[in-house]
Amino acid sequence: MTLRKVNLVILVLLLVAFLIVIQRNLLSLNDFLGKENPDAVLGAVLPFESEVSPGVRPDKRRTGDEIPVVLTASVDRLGAVVAAINSIYRNSRGNVVFNIVALNDTVDHLKEWLSKTRLNTIKYKITVFNPDVLKGKISKDPKRLVTLKPLTFARFYLPLYFPEAEKAIYLDDDVIVQGDIKELYETSLKPGHAAAFSDDCDSATSKGIIHGAGNQNNYIGFLDFNKEAIKKLGMKANACSFNPGVILANLTEWRSQNISGQLEHWMELNAKEDLYSNMLAVSVSTPPLLIAAKLLHWNGHYKPWGMKSAYTDVWEKWYVPDPTGRFSPLRRHSGEKQ
């Protein structure tokens, strides 16, 4: 298989993986997509409206080349991204710079949380994501719209958040990093590859079965192999899938190959032809946790800030309480002892 064809396959799988994440999410998008954006630019729509660069007191001990890290922050999960940022910052010696992608309703709360806690020395900026960029690129099915989340697509546009950088790391907010993130950042990518992902098929915690479709970590559980667009890719239905919650991106290759544009093309095609498996959307049983030596990823329904989850003690170690009192883990809110 040629490198060009391999990259095309990876693009489709990347899009499908993101769509799977969306199907698992419970946050409604209706309000976001229904709002008019007074600041929207006519014509080409950028994935962000503006950038907020707060005045912070960066840790002067953090020197050397910057390590760009992108995360998203949604209003009902702010505690998650704060815990993720704290775990990265405290365990890393390098010059980590965060770009936190959020919607307008989250910015002020997030800035206050970061500025009034021990996280007030981290280097970061907040980018306000523009949901208008998704128009015409996602399914109009009402049943799917209620589970869509605009920030899931923020990772499609990684080069725009760090326009001068050659590499960047993307992390989901339900990740805790227990080692120096510089080790991940310095991982070499093969020539011509725009990104690297983790392969979770061998993880004992990632086994999930889809009734009638086999292991959910194989592509037969994600893609509709009866669709002509999928057949043309020549993919193996039983090939191992990957986890899109941790991405190491070669931004130079991403720009050169116009990955963002290609992903948008496949989004539009999926909106028209419904390329991923309907069986997955109604029958999937998501795995609760994926474990690596220095990284924990709660990629299922059960989150460590919710009522039930594994390894909540690890997450609690890095959680920084909300100084405004607006966010509280459900276990604490319900009176459960920690």
CSV table of C-alpha atoms in Angstrom, one decimal:
chain,number,residue,atom,x,y,z
A,1,MET,CA,0.0,0.0,0.0
A,2,THR,CA,1.4,3.4,-1.0
A,3,LEU,CA,2.2,6.1,1.6
A,4,ARG,CA,-0.5,8.3,0.1
A,5,LYS,CA,-3.1,5.6,0.5
A,6,VAL,CA,-2.0,4.9,4.0
A,7,ASN,CA,-2.4,8.5,4.9
A,8,LEU,CA,-5.9,8.6,3.4
A,9,VAL,CA,-6.9,5.5,5.5
A,10,ILE,CA,-5.5,7.2,8.6
A,11,LEU,CA,-7.6,10.3,7.8
A,12,VAL,CA,-10.8,8.3,7.6
A,13,LEU,CA,-10.0,6.4,10.7
A,14,LEU,CA,-9.2,9.6,12.6
A,15,LEU,CA,-12.5,11.1,11.6
A,16,VAL,CA,-14.4,7.9,12.6
A,17,ALA,CA,-12.6,7.8,15.9
A,18,PHE,CA,-13.8,11.3,16.6
A,19,LEU,CA,-17.3,10.5,15.6
A,20,ILE,CA,-17.3,7.6,18.0
A,21,VAL,CA,-16.2,9.9,20.8
A,22,ILE,CA,-19.1,12.2,20.0
A,23,GLN,CA,-21.5,9.3,20.1
A,24,ARG,CA,-20.3,8.6,23.7
A,25,ASN,CA,-20.7,12.1,24.9
A,26,LEU,CA,-23.8,13.4,26.7
A,27,LEU,CA,-23.4,17.1,26.2
A,28,SER,CA,-26.0,18.8,24.0
A,29,LEU,CA,-25.0,20.9,21.1
A,30,ASN,CA,-28.4,22.3,20.2
A,31,ASP,CA,-27.9,25.5,22.1
A,32,PHE,CA,-24.4,26.1,20.7
A,33,LEU,CA,-25.4,25.6,17.1
A,34,GLY,CA,-28.6,27.6,17.5
A,35,LYS,CA,-26.8,30.8,18.6
A,36,GLU,CA,-26.0,33.6,16.3
A,37,ASN,CA,-22.4,34.7,16.4
A,38,PRO,CA,-22.2,38.5,16.1
A,39,ASP,CA,-18.4,38.3,15.6
A,40,ALA,CA,-18.5,35.7,12.8
A,41,VAL,CA,-16.6,36.6,9.7
A,42,LEU,CA,-18.5,36.4,6.4
A,43,GLY,CA,-17.0,34.0,3.9
A,44,ALA,CA,-14.4,31.6,5.2
A,45,VAL,CA,-15.2,30.5,8.7
A,46,LEU,CA,-12.2,30.0,11.0
A,47,PRO,CA,-12.4,27.4,13.8
A,48,PHE,CA,-11.9,30.1,16.4
A,49,GLU,CA,-13.4,33.5,17.0
A,50,SER,CA,-10.7,35.1,19.0
A,51,GLU,CA,-7.8,34.4,21.3
A,52,VAL,CA,-7.6,35.4,24.9
A,53,SER,CA,-4.0,35.7,26.1
A,54,PRO,CA,-4.2,36.4,29.9
A,55,GLY,CA,-1.5,38.1,31.8
A,56,VAL,CA,0.2,35.4,33.8
A,57,ARG,CA,3.4,35.1,35.8
A,58,PRO,CA,5.2,32.2,34.0
A,59,ASP,CA,7.6,30.1,36.0
A,60,LYS,CA,11.0,31.4,35.1
A,61,ARG,CA,12.6,28.0,35.9
A,62,ARG,CA,10.8,26.6,32.8
A,63,THR,CA,13.2,27.3,30.0
A,64,GLY,CA,14.2,25.7,26.7
A,65,ASP,CA,12.1,24.9,23.6
A,66,GLU,CA,8.4,25.2,24.1
A,67,ILE,CA,6.3,22.0,24.3
A,68,PRO,CA,2.8,22.9,22.9
A,69,VAL,CA,-0.1,21.1,24.4
A,70,VAL,CA,-3.7,21.5,23.3
A,71,LEU,CA,-6.7,20.6,25.4
A,72,THR,CA,-10.4,21.5,25.3
A,73,ALA,CA,-12.5,22.9,28.2
A,74,SER,CA,-16.3,22.5,28.2
A,75,VAL,CA,-18.5,24.2,30.8
A,76,ASP,CA,-19.6,21.0,32.5
A,77,ARG,CA,-16.1,19.4,32.6
A,78,LEU,CA,-13.9,22.3,33.7
A,79,GLY,CA,-12.6,20.3,36.7
A,80,ALA,CA,-11.4,17.6,34.3
A,81,VAL,CA,-9.2,19.9,32.2
A,82,VAL,CA,-7.9,21.6,35.3
A,83,ALA,CA,-6.8,18.2,36.7
A,84,ALA,CA,-5.2,17.3,33.4
A,85,ILE,CA,-3.3,20.5,33.2
A,86,ASN,CA,-2.1,20.2,36.8
A,87,SER,CA,-0.9,16.6,36.3
A,88,ILE,CA,1.0,17.7,33.1
A,89,TYR,CA,2.6,20.7,34.7
A,90,ARG,CA,3.6,19.2,38.0
A,91,ASN,CA,5.2,16.1,36.4
A,92,SER,CA,7.0,17.9,33.6
A,93,ARG,CA,10.2,19.8,33.8
A,94,GLY,CA,10.1,21.3,30.3
A,95,ASN,CA,8.7,24.6,29.1
A,96,VAL,CA,5.1,23.4,28.6
A,97,VAL,CA,2.7,25.9,26.9
A,98,PHE,CA,-1.0,25.2,27.0
A,99,ASN,CA,-3.6,26.3,24.4
A,100,ILE,CA,-7.0,25.6,26.0
A,101,VAL,CA,-9.8,25.6,23.4
A,102,ALA,CA,-13.2,26.6,24.8
A,103,LEU,CA,-16.6,28.1,24.0
A,104,ASN,CA,-17.6,31.6,25.0
A,105,ASP,CA,-19.6,30.5,28.0
A,106,THR,CA,-16.5,28.9,29.6
A,107,VAL,CA,-13.7,31.5,29.3
A,108,ASP,CA,-14.3,33.7,32.3
A,109,HIS,CA,-14.8,30.8,34.7
A,110,LEU,CA,-11.7,29.1,33.4
A,111,LYS,CA,-9.5,32.2,33.7
A,112,GLU,CA,-10.7,32.8,37.2
A,113,TRP,CA,-10.0,29.1,38.2
A,114,LEU,CA,-6.4,29.3,36.8
A,115,SER,CA,-5.6,32.7,38.1
A,116,LYS,CA,-6.7,32.1,41.7
A,117,THR,CA,-5.1,28.8,42.3
A,118,ARG,CA,-1.6,27.3,42.3
A,119,LEU,CA,-1.9,27.0,38.5
A,120,ASN,CA,-1.4,30.8,38.1
A,121,THR,CA,2.2,30.3,36.9
A,122,ILE,CA,1.5,28.1,33.9
A,123,LYS,CA,1.9,29.5,30.4
A,124,TYR,CA,-1.3,29.3,28.5
A,125,LYS,CA,-3.7,31.0,26.2
A,126,ILE,CA,-7.4,30.4,25.7
A,127,THR,CA,-8.8,30.0,22.2
A,128,VAL,CA,-12.6,30.5,21.7
A,129,PHE,CA,-13.8,27.9,19.3
A,130,ASN,CA,-16.4,28.9,16.6
A,131,PRO,CA,-19.1,26.2,16.2
A,132,ASP,CA,-20.1,27.8,12.8
A,133,VAL,CA,-17.2,26.0,11.3
A,134,LEU,CA,-19.2,22.8,11.7
A,135,LYS,CA,-22.2,23.9,9.6
A,136,GLY,CA,-22.7,21.5,6.7
A,137,LYS,CA,-20.1,19.1,8.1
A,138,ILE,CA,-22.1,17.1,10.7
A,139,SER,CA,-25.2,14.9,10.5
A,140,LYS,CA,-28.5,16.7,10.7
A,141,ASP,CA,-30.1,13.7,12.3
A,142,PRO,CA,-31.9,15.1,15.5
A,143,LYS,CA,-31.0,11.9,17.5
A,144,ARG,CA,-27.3,12.6,16.8
A,145,LEU,CA,-27.4,16.3,17.2
A,146,VAL,CA,-28.3,16.1,20.8
A,147,THR,CA,-25.1,14.1,21.5
A,148,LEU,CA,-22.7,16.2,19.4
A,149,LYS,CA,-20.1,18.3,21.0
A,150,PRO,CA,-18.4,21.1,19.0
A,151,LEU,CA,-15.1,21.0,20.9
A,152,THR,CA,-14.6,17.3,19.8
A,153,PHE,CA,-13.7,18.8,16.4
A,154,ALA,CA,-11.2,21.3,17.8
A,155,ARG,CA,-8.4,18.8,17.3
A,156,PHE,CA,-8.9,18.9,13.6
A,157,TYR,CA,-7.3,22.3,13.5
A,158,LEU,CA,-4.2,21.8,15.6
A,159,PRO,CA,-1.8,23.9,13.4
A,160,LEU,CA,-3.9,27.0,13.9
A,161,TYR,CA,-3.5,27.0,17.7
A,162,PHE,CA,0.3,27.0,17.4
A,163,PRO,CA,1.1,28.5,13.9
A,164,GLU,CA,4.8,28.6,14.5
A,165,ALA,CA,5.3,25.2,16.1
A,166,GLU,CA,6.6,22.1,14.3
A,167,LYS,CA,5.0,19.6,16.7
A,168,ALA,CA,2.2,19.6,19.3
A,169,ILE,CA,0.4,17.2,21.6
A,170,TYR,CA,-3.4,17.0,21.9
A,171,LEU,CA,-4.9,15.4,25.0
A,172,ASP,CA,-8.5,14.8,26.0
A,173,ASP,CA,-9.6,16.4,29.2
A,174,ASP,CA,-10.2,13.0,30.9
A,175,VAL,CA,-6.5,12.2,30.9
A,176,ILE,CA,-4.0,12.2,33.8
A,177,VAL,CA,-0.3,12.3,32.9
A,178,GLN,CA,1.9,10.8,35.5
A,179,GLY,CA,5.3,11.3,33.8
A,180,ASP,CA,7.2,14.0,32.0
A,181,ILE,CA,5.3,14.9,28.9
A,182,LYS,CA,8.6,15.8,27.2
A,183,GLU,CA,9.2,12.1,26.6
A,184,LEU,CA,6.0,11.9,24.5
A,185,TYR,CA,6.8,15.2,22.7
A,186,GLU,CA,10.3,13.9,21.8
A,187,THR,CA,8.9,10.7,20.2
A,188,SER,CA,10.0,10.4,16.6
A,189,LEU,CA,7.4,10.2,13.9
A,190,LYS,CA,8.1,8.4,10.7
A,191,PRO,CA,8.7,10.6,7.6
A,192,GLY,CA,5.4,11.6,5.9
A,193,HIS,CA,3.3,10.8,8.9
A,194,ALA,CA,1.3,13.8,10.3
A,195,ALA,CA,0.3,12.2,13.6
A,196,ALA,CA,0.8,9.3,16.0
A,197,PHE,CA,-1.8,7.6,18.2
A,198,SER,CA,-1.9,4.8,20.8
A,199,ASP,CA,-2.9,1.3,19.8
A,200,ASP,CA,-5.2,0.0,22.5
A,201,CYS,CA,-6.1,-3.5,21.2
A,202,ASP,CA,-3.8,-5.2,23.6
A,203,SER,CA,-4.9,-3.3,26.7
A,204,ALA,CA,-6.8,-5.5,29.1
A,205,THR,CA,-9.0,-2.5,30.0
A,206,SER,CA,-9.9,-1.7,26.4
A,207,LYS,CA,-11.9,-4.8,25.6
A,208,GLY,CA,-15.4,-4.1,24.7
A,209,ILE,CA,-17.8,-6.2,22.6
A,210,ILE,CA,-20.4,-4.9,20.1
A,211,HIS,CA,-23.2,-7.4,19.7
A,212,GLY,CA,-23.0,-8.8,16.3
A,213,ALA,CA,-19.9,-6.8,15.4
A,214,GLY,CA,-17.1,-8.3,17.5
A,215,ASN,CA,-14.5,-6.4,19.3
A,216,GLN,CA,-15.1,-2.7,19.3
A,217,ASN,CA,-11.4,-2.0,18.9
A,218,ASN,CA,-11.5,-3.4,15.4
A,219,TYR,CA,-12.7,-1.2,12.5
A,220,ILE,CA,-15.6,-3.5,11.6
A,221,GLY,CA,-17.3,-2.1,14.7
A,222,PHE,CA,-16.7,1.5,13.6
A,223,LEU,CA,-17.1,1.7,9.8
A,224,ASP,CA,-19.8,0.6,7.5
A,225,PHE,CA,-17.9,-1.6,5.1
A,226,ASN,CA,-20.9,-1.8,2.8
A,227,LYS,CA,-20.4,1.8,1.8
A,228,GLU,CA,-18.5,2.4,-1.5
A,229,ALA,CA,-16.3,5.1,-0.1
A,230,ILE,CA,-15.0,2.7,2.6
A,231,LYS,CA,-14.6,-0.2,0.2
A,232,LYS,CA,-12.3,2.0,-2.0
A,233,LEU,CA,-9.9,2.4,0.9
A,234,GLY,CA,-9.0,-1.3,0.9
A,235,MET,CA,-9.0,-1.5,4.7
A,236,LYS,CA,-9.1,-4.7,6.7
A,237,ALA,CA,-12.3,-4.9,8.7
A,238,ASN,CA,-10.5,-6.8,11.6
A,239,ALA,CA,-7.6,-4.3,11.8
A,240,CYS,CA,-6.9,-2.7,15.1
A,241,SER,CA,-8.3,0.8,15.7
A,242,PHE,CA,-6.6,3.5,17.7
A,243,ASN,CA,-7.5,6.0,20.5
A,244,PRO,CA,-7.8,9.7,19.4
A,245,GLY,CA,-7.6,11.0,23.0
A,246,VAL,CA,-3.8,11.3,22.8
A,247,ILE,CA,-2.3,12.7,19.6
A,248,LEU,CA,1.3,13.6,18.9
A,249,ALA,CA,1.1,15.8,15.7
A,250,ASN,CA,3.8,16.7,13.2
A,251,LEU,CA,2.3,20.1,12.4
A,252,THR,CA,4.6,20.7,9.5
A,253,GLU,CA,3.3,17.5,7.8
A,254,TRP,CA,-0.2,18.4,8.9
A,255,ARG,CA,0.0,21.7,7.1
A,256,SER,CA,1.8,20.3,4.0
A,257,GLN,CA,-0.8,17.6,3.5
A,258,ASN,CA,-3.7,19.9,4.4
A,259,ILE,CA,-5.0,17.4,6.9
A,260,SER,CA,-7.6,19.8,8.3
A,261,GLY,CA,-9.1,20.3,4.8
A,262,GLN,CA,-9.1,16.6,4.1
A,263,LEU,CA,-10.8,15.9,7.5
A,264,GLU,CA,-13.5,18.4,6.7
A,265,HIS,CA,-14.0,16.7,3.3
A,266,TRP,CA,-14.6,13.4,5.1
A,267,MET,CA,-16.9,15.1,7.6
A,268,GLU,CA,-19.0,16.4,4.8
A,269,LEU,CA,-19.0,13.0,3.1
A,270,ASN,CA,-20.0,11.3,6.3
A,271,ALA,CA,-22.9,13.8,6.8
A,272,LYS,CA,-24.2,12.8,3.4
A,273,GLU,CA,-23.5,9.0,3.4
A,274,ASP,CA,-23.3,8.0,7.1
A,275,LEU,CA,-20.0,6.1,6.7
A,276,TYR,CA,-19.6,4.8,10.2
A,277,SER,CA,-21.4,1.8,11.7
A,278,ASN,CA,-25.0,2.3,12.9
A,279,MET,CA,-24.5,-0.8,15.0
A,280,LEU,CA,-21.8,0.9,17.1
A,281,ALA,CA,-24.0,3.9,17.8
A,282,VAL,CA,-26.8,1.8,19.4
A,283,SER,CA,-24.9,-1.2,20.8
A,284,VAL,CA,-21.5,-0.1,22.0
A,285,SER,CA,-20.4,-0.8,25.5
A,286,THR,CA,-17.5,1.6,26.0
A,287,PRO,CA,-14.4,0.5,27.9
A,288,PRO,CA,-14.0,2.4,31.3
A,289,LEU,CA,-10.3,3.1,31.3
A,290,LEU,CA,-7.2,2.8,29.2
A,291,ILE,CA,-3.9,2.5,31.1
A,292,ALA,CA,-0.4,3.2,29.9
A,293,ALA,CA,2.7,3.3,32.1
A,294,LYS,CA,2.6,7.0,32.6
A,295,LEU,CA,-0.9,8.0,31.4
A,296,LEU,CA,-4.4,7.2,32.5
A,297,HIS,CA,-7.3,7.9,30.1
A,298,TRP,CA,-10.9,7.5,31.3
A,299,ASN,CA,-12.4,7.2,27.8
A,300,GLY,CA,-15.8,5.6,28.7
A,301,HIS,CA,-18.9,6.9,30.3
A,302,TYR,CA,-17.6,6.6,33.8
A,303,LYS,CA,-15.5,9.6,34.7
A,304,PRO,CA,-13.4,10.2,37.9
A,305,TRP,CA,-15.4,13.4,38.7
A,306,GLY,CA,-18.7,11.5,38.3
A,307,MET,CA,-20.5,9.1,40.6
A,308,LYS,CA,-18.7,5.9,39.6
A,309,SER,CA,-15.2,5.3,38.2
A,310,ALA,CA,-12.0,3.4,38.7
A,311,TYR,CA,-8.8,5.0,40.0
A,312,THR,CA,-10.6,8.1,41.4
A,313,ASP,CA,-7.9,8.5,44.0
A,314,VAL,CA,-5.3,9.1,41.2
A,315,TRP,CA,-7.5,11.8,39.6
A,316,GLU,CA,-8.3,13.4,43.0
A,317,LYS,CA,-4.5,13.8,43.6
A,318,TRP,CA,-4.4,16.3,40.7
A,319,TYR,CA,-7.7,18.0,40.9
A,320,VAL,CA,-7.6,21.6,42.0
A,321,PRO,CA,-10.8,22.8,43.7
A,322,ASP,CA,-12.8,25.5,42.0
A,323,PRO,CA,-12.3,28.8,43.8
A,324,THR,CA,-15.7,30.0,42.6
A,325,GLY,CA,-17.5,26.9,44.0
A,326,ARG,CA,-19.4,26.4,40.7
A,327,PHE,CA,-17.8,23.0,39.9
A,328,SER,CA,-17.6,20.1,42.3
A,329,PRO,CA,-17.0,16.4,41.6
A,330,LEU,CA,-20.4,14.6,41.9
A,331,ARG,CA,-19.1,12.3,44.7
A,332,ARG,CA,-18.3,15.3,46.8
A,333,HIS,CA,-21.5,17.0,45.9
A,334,SER,CA,-23.5,13.9,47.0
A,335,GLY,CA,-21.7,13.8,50.3
A,336,GLU,CA,-19.5,10.8,49.6
A,337,LYS,CA,-16.4,10.6,51.7
A,338,GLN,CA,-13.1,10.9,49.9
